[in-house]
mmCIF file of C-alpha atoms in Angstrom:
data_model
loop_
_atom_site.group_PDB
_atom_site.id
_atom_site.type_symbol
_atom_site.label_atom_id
_atom_site.label_comp_id
_atom_site.label_asym_id
_atom_site.label_seq_id
_atom_site.Cartn_x
_atom_site.Cartn_y
_atom_site.Cartn_z
ATOM 1 C CA MET A 1 -15.315 24.235 9.723
ATOM 2 C CA LEU A 2 -18.085 25.505 12.005
ATOM 3 C CA PHE A 3 -15.723 25.390 14.989
ATOM 4 C CA ASP A 4 -13.178 27.485 13.071
ATOM 5 C CA ALA A 5 -15.841 30.050 12.147
ATOM 6 C CA VAL A 6 -17.108 30.276 15.738
ATOM 7 C CA SER A 7 -13.537 30.686 16.980
ATOM 8 C CA GLY A 8 -12.970 33.511 14.506
ATOM 9 C CA PHE A 9 -16.214 35.196 15.592
ATOM 10 C CA ALA A 10 -15.321 34.957 19.285
ATOM 11 C CA LEU A 11 -11.782 36.261 18.866
ATOM 12 C CA GLY A 12 -12.826 38.998 16.446
ATOM 13 C CA LEU A 13 -15.520 40.205 18.840
ATOM 14 C CA SER A 14 -13.166 40.166 21.830
ATOM 15 C CA LEU A 15 -10.609 42.286 19.980
ATOM 16 C CA ILE A 16 -13.104 44.886 18.802
ATOM 17 C CA LEU A 17 -14.908 45.332 22.128
ATOM 18 C CA ALA A 18 -12.297 47.711 23.533
ATOM 19 C CA ILE A 19 -13.333 51.359 23.390
ATOM 20 C CA GLY A 20 -11.433 53.124 20.635
ATOM 21 C CA ALA A 21 -11.713 56.126 18.347
ATOM 22 C CA GLN A 22 -13.647 54.207 15.682
ATOM 23 C CA ASN A 23 -16.143 52.802 18.170
ATOM 24 C CA VAL A 24 -16.683 56.222 19.743
ATOM 25 C CA PHE A 25 -17.391 57.689 16.316
ATOM 26 C CA VAL A 26 -19.984 55.014 15.509
ATOM 27 C CA ILE A 27 -21.673 55.547 18.873
ATOM 28 C CA ARG A 28 -21.788 59.314 18.297
ATOM 29 C CA GLN A 29 -23.389 58.828 14.894
ATOM 30 C CA GLY A 30 -25.941 56.486 16.441
ATOM 31 C CA LEU A 31 -26.777 58.975 19.175
ATOM 32 C CA ARG A 32 -27.270 61.714 16.614
ATOM 33 C CA ARG A 33 -29.095 59.343 14.247
ATOM 34 C CA GLU A 34 -26.900 60.480 11.391
ATOM 35 C CA HIS A 35 -26.277 57.976 8.584
ATOM 36 C CA VAL A 36 -26.112 55.094 11.071
ATOM 37 C CA PHE A 37 -26.468 52.343 8.480
ATOM 38 C CA ALA A 38 -23.828 53.851 6.171
ATOM 39 C CA VAL A 39 -21.396 54.390 9.049
ATOM 40 C CA ALA A 40 -21.817 50.891 10.488
ATOM 41 C CA LEU A 41 -21.567 49.305 7.042
ATOM 42 C CA THR A 42 -18.429 51.279 6.150
ATOM 43 C CA CYS A 43 -16.655 50.310 9.375
ATOM 44 C CA ALA A 44 -17.644 46.655 9.012
ATOM 45 C CA VAL A 45 -16.589 46.459 5.360
ATOM 46 C CA ALA A 46 -13.253 48.139 6.176
ATOM 47 C CA ASP A 47 -12.669 45.558 8.911
ATOM 48 C CA ALA A 48 -13.647 42.755 6.541
ATOM 49 C CA PHE A 49 -11.148 44.018 3.963
ATOM 50 C CA LEU A 50 -8.313 44.131 6.497
ATOM 51 C CA ILE A 51 -9.184 40.713 7.930
ATOM 52 C CA ALA A 52 -9.199 39.247 4.420
ATOM 53 C CA LEU A 53 -5.743 40.726 3.802
ATOM 54 C CA GLY A 54 -4.490 39.221 7.039
ATOM 55 C CA VAL A 55 -5.876 35.768 6.286
ATOM 56 C CA ALA A 56 -4.344 36.025 2.801
ATOM 57 C CA GLY A 57 -0.884 36.571 4.324
ATOM 58 C CA LEU A 58 -0.285 40.334 4.519
ATOM 59 C CA GLY A 59 0.185 40.135 8.298
ATOM 60 C CA LEU A 60 3.389 38.155 7.853
ATOM 61 C CA PHE A 61 4.715 40.750 5.390
ATOM 62 C CA ILE A 62 4.083 43.620 7.836
ATOM 63 C CA ASN A 63 5.848 41.732 10.609
ATOM 64 C CA GLN A 64 8.889 41.403 8.385
ATOM 65 C CA ASN A 65 8.876 45.149 7.539
ATOM 66 C CA PRO A 66 8.411 47.101 10.800
ATOM 67 C CA TRP A 67 8.905 50.479 9.085
ATOM 68 C CA ILE A 68 5.392 50.153 7.675
ATOM 69 C CA GLY A 69 3.950 50.144 11.178
ATOM 70 C CA GLN A 70 6.116 53.106 12.214
ATOM 71 C CA PHE A 71 4.994 55.122 9.208
ATOM 72 C CA ALA A 72 1.350 54.340 9.925
ATOM 73 C CA ALA A 73 1.784 55.229 13.610
ATOM 74 C CA ILE A 74 2.932 58.776 12.842
ATOM 75 C CA PHE A 75 0.111 59.545 10.412
ATOM 76 C CA GLY A 76 -2.452 57.790 12.584
ATOM 77 C CA ALA A 77 -1.418 59.783 15.656
ATOM 78 C CA ALA A 78 -1.586 63.059 13.705
ATOM 79 C CA PHE A 79 -5.111 62.246 12.533
ATOM 80 C CA LEU A 80 -6.286 61.284 16.029
ATOM 81 C CA LEU A 81 -4.788 64.440 17.564
ATOM 82 C CA PHE A 82 -6.694 66.557 15.051
ATOM 83 C CA TYR A 83 -9.928 64.612 15.416
ATOM 84 C CA GLY A 84 -9.589 64.782 19.206
ATOM 85 C CA TYR A 85 -9.283 68.554 18.889
ATOM 86 C CA LEU A 86 -12.538 68.650 16.929
ATOM 87 C CA SER A 87 -14.270 66.616 19.639
ATOM 88 C CA ALA A 88 -12.902 68.895 22.361
ATOM 89 C CA GLU A 89 -14.164 71.899 20.420
ATOM 90 C CA GLN A 90 -17.613 70.307 20.265
ATOM 91 C CA ALA A 91 -17.497 69.785 24.035
ATOM 92 C CA ILE A 92 -17.159 73.536 24.672
ATOM 93 C CA ARG A 93 -19.563 74.807 22.022
ATOM 94 C CA SER A 94 -22.808 76.557 22.777
ATOM 95 C CA SER A 95 -25.631 74.366 24.038
ATOM 96 C CA LYS A 96 -27.687 75.021 20.904
ATOM 97 C CA SER A 97 -25.246 73.161 18.642
ATOM 98 C CA LEU A 98 -25.092 70.222 21.023
ATOM 99 C CA VAL A 99 -28.797 69.436 21.271
ATOM 100 C CA ALA A 100 -29.477 65.944 19.956
ATOM 101 C CA SER A 101 -31.989 65.821 17.153
ATOM 102 C CA ASN A 102 -32.929 63.913 14.056
ATOM 103 C CA GLY A 103 -31.532 66.690 11.887
ATOM 104 C CA VAL A 104 -28.446 65.928 9.792
ATOM 105 C CA THR A 105 -25.374 68.062 10.559
ATOM 106 C CA LYS A 106 -22.816 65.942 8.704
ATOM 107 C CA SER A 107 -23.135 64.735 5.129
ATOM 108 C CA ARG A 108 -23.056 61.028 4.352
ATOM 109 C CA ALA A 109 -19.839 61.474 2.386
ATOM 110 C CA GLU A 110 -18.145 63.243 5.321
ATOM 111 C CA ALA A 111 -19.219 60.505 7.712
ATOM 112 C CA ILE A 112 -17.921 57.761 5.416
ATOM 113 C CA VAL A 113 -14.583 59.532 4.911
ATOM 114 C CA ALA A 114 -14.213 59.885 8.685
ATOM 115 C CA CYS A 115 -14.957 56.153 9.102
ATOM 116 C CA LEU A 116 -12.355 55.199 6.517
ATOM 117 C CA ALA A 117 -9.759 57.475 8.085
ATOM 118 C CA LEU A 118 -10.373 56.016 11.542
ATOM 119 C CA ALA A 119 -10.130 52.517 10.092
ATOM 120 C CA PHE A 120 -7.060 52.864 7.887
ATOM 121 C CA LEU A 121 -4.994 55.469 9.766
ATOM 122 C CA ASN A 122 -5.006 53.586 13.066
ATOM 123 C CA PRO A 123 -2.131 51.073 13.356
ATOM 124 C CA HIS A 124 -3.939 49.265 16.174
ATOM 125 C CA VAL A 125 -6.615 48.259 13.678
ATOM 126 C CA TYR A 126 -3.931 46.680 11.477
ATOM 127 C CA LEU A 127 -2.442 44.934 14.490
ATOM 128 C CA ASP A 128 -5.778 43.392 15.471
ATOM 129 C CA THR A 129 -7.121 42.529 12.030
ATOM 130 C CA VAL A 130 -4.239 42.024 9.613
ATOM 131 C CA VAL A 131 -1.456 40.861 11.926
ATOM 132 C CA LEU A 132 -3.127 39.129 14.875
ATOM 133 C CA LEU A 133 -6.200 37.598 13.237
ATOM 134 C CA GLY A 134 -4.202 36.844 10.088
ATOM 135 C CA SER A 135 -1.513 35.028 12.068
ATOM 136 C CA ILE A 136 -3.947 33.092 14.231
ATOM 137 C CA SER A 137 -5.983 32.020 11.205
ATOM 138 C CA THR A 138 -3.006 29.936 10.037
ATOM 139 C CA GLN A 139 -3.463 27.727 13.096
ATOM 140 C CA TYR A 140 -6.866 26.565 11.871
ATOM 141 C CA GLN A 141 -7.510 23.971 9.202
ATOM 142 C CA HIS A 142 -10.155 26.168 7.582
ATOM 143 C CA SER A 143 -8.475 29.575 7.828
ATOM 144 C CA TYR A 144 -11.037 31.252 5.596
ATOM 145 C CA ALA A 145 -13.855 30.000 7.798
ATOM 146 C CA PHE A 146 -12.020 31.532 10.750
ATOM 147 C CA GLY A 147 -11.716 34.804 8.836
ATOM 148 C CA THR A 148 -15.401 34.717 7.898
ATOM 149 C CA GLY A 149 -16.314 34.352 11.557
ATOM 150 C CA ALA A 150 -14.172 37.374 12.444
ATOM 151 C CA VAL A 151 -15.820 39.392 9.661
ATOM 152 C CA LEU A 152 -19.293 38.487 10.948
ATOM 153 C CA ALA A 153 -18.217 39.659 14.423
ATOM 154 C CA SER A 154 -17.333 43.073 13.000
ATOM 155 C CA PHE A 155 -20.699 43.395 11.243
ATOM 156 C CA PHE A 156 -22.520 42.304 14.397
ATOM 157 C CA PHE A 157 -20.592 44.707 16.616
ATOM 158 C CA PHE A 158 -20.773 47.871 14.517
ATOM 159 C CA PHE A 159 -24.459 47.515 13.706
ATOM 160 C CA SER A 160 -25.206 46.720 17.356
ATOM 161 C CA ILE A 161 -23.486 49.795 18.779
ATOM 162 C CA GLY A 162 -24.683 52.021 15.936
ATOM 163 C CA PHE A 163 -28.371 51.221 16.220
ATOM 164 C CA GLY A 164 -28.230 50.319 19.920
ATOM 165 C CA SER A 165 -26.893 53.731 20.884
ATOM 166 C CA ARG A 166 -29.933 55.342 19.236
ATOM 167 C CA GLN A 167 -31.945 54.203 22.243
ATOM 168 C CA LEU A 168 -29.958 56.647 24.383
ATOM 169 C CA SER A 169 -30.949 59.635 22.272
ATOM 170 C CA PRO A 170 -33.434 61.000 24.878
ATOM 171 C CA LEU A 171 -30.591 61.265 27.399
ATOM 172 C CA PHE A 172 -28.512 63.224 24.909
ATOM 173 C CA SER A 173 -31.250 65.780 24.366
ATOM 174 C CA ARG A 174 -29.503 67.553 27.263
ATOM 175 C CA PRO A 175 -26.496 69.661 26.214
ATOM 176 C CA MET A 176 -24.414 68.539 29.226
ATOM 177 C CA ALA A 177 -24.612 64.894 28.134
ATOM 178 C CA TRP A 178 -23.148 65.857 24.748
ATOM 179 C CA ARG A 179 -20.424 67.879 26.436
ATOM 180 C CA VAL A 180 -19.406 64.910 28.564
ATOM 181 C CA PHE A 181 -19.478 62.491 25.648
ATOM 182 C CA ASP A 182 -17.456 64.725 23.322
ATOM 183 C CA GLY A 183 -14.980 65.399 26.109
ATOM 184 C CA PHE A 184 -14.640 61.651 26.634
ATOM 185 C CA ALA A 185 -14.158 61.136 22.887
ATOM 186 C CA ALA A 186 -11.366 63.721 22.824
ATOM 187 C CA ILE A 187 -9.599 62.022 25.748
ATOM 188 C CA VAL A 188 -9.851 58.606 24.076
ATOM 189 C CA MET A 189 -8.399 59.881 20.802
ATOM 190 C CA TRP A 190 -5.591 61.845 22.441
ATOM 191 C CA THR A 191 -4.713 58.870 24.628
ATOM 192 C CA ILE A 192 -4.480 56.549 21.621
ATOM 193 C CA ALA A 193 -2.388 59.134 19.763
ATOM 194 C CA SER A 194 0.029 59.423 22.690
ATOM 195 C CA LEU A 195 0.372 55.637 22.842
ATOM 196 C CA LEU A 196 1.173 55.555 19.137
ATOM 197 C CA LEU A 197 3.877 58.210 19.545
ATOM 198 C CA LYS A 198 5.468 57.026 22.790
ATOM 199 C CA ASP A 199 8.015 54.847 21.005
ATOM 200 C CA PHE A 200 9.251 57.904 19.096
ATOM 201 C CA VAL A 201 9.732 60.171 22.125
ATOM 202 C CA LEU A 202 11.046 57.740 24.750
#
């Protein structure tokens, strides 16, 4: 059972390490020191929910009904295009609005809603958690131990990048650092959106 849990942790961590829109959002919140605990917890719980669905068998259902993934891809791409626009707008704002501080510029409710949208409107998240981890869990004798390990990896990762990024706050007291980061965030989100839509335009 321990081996299955460790395997789930290792695979879950390897899948979530790639830079994506959700990870960028958590890092931004950590840099700004805005609702870091709530943001990290929301992302981790959302991942846990999707992993549990996958281990319970939803991944197989999605594989048998590809239209679900296509539907999610369109809405996910639309959300990422819009959110990328917001990040690009932040990148060209006046330096005063980009100065890092301990002040709160986004409500906790807004941050949580953004987390949930990034988690549930991104088909790649379903692919990694529900489909891939759910399918692989069936190869282990203790599939729920495997799933528990993957869930722990999500909690470890999101809290690490959320609170770890706070240590870089002094660097982001300079407006140019925020401009670069927000520009990078916009590029990441637009790139993911274009990848989601490529099957519909090619």
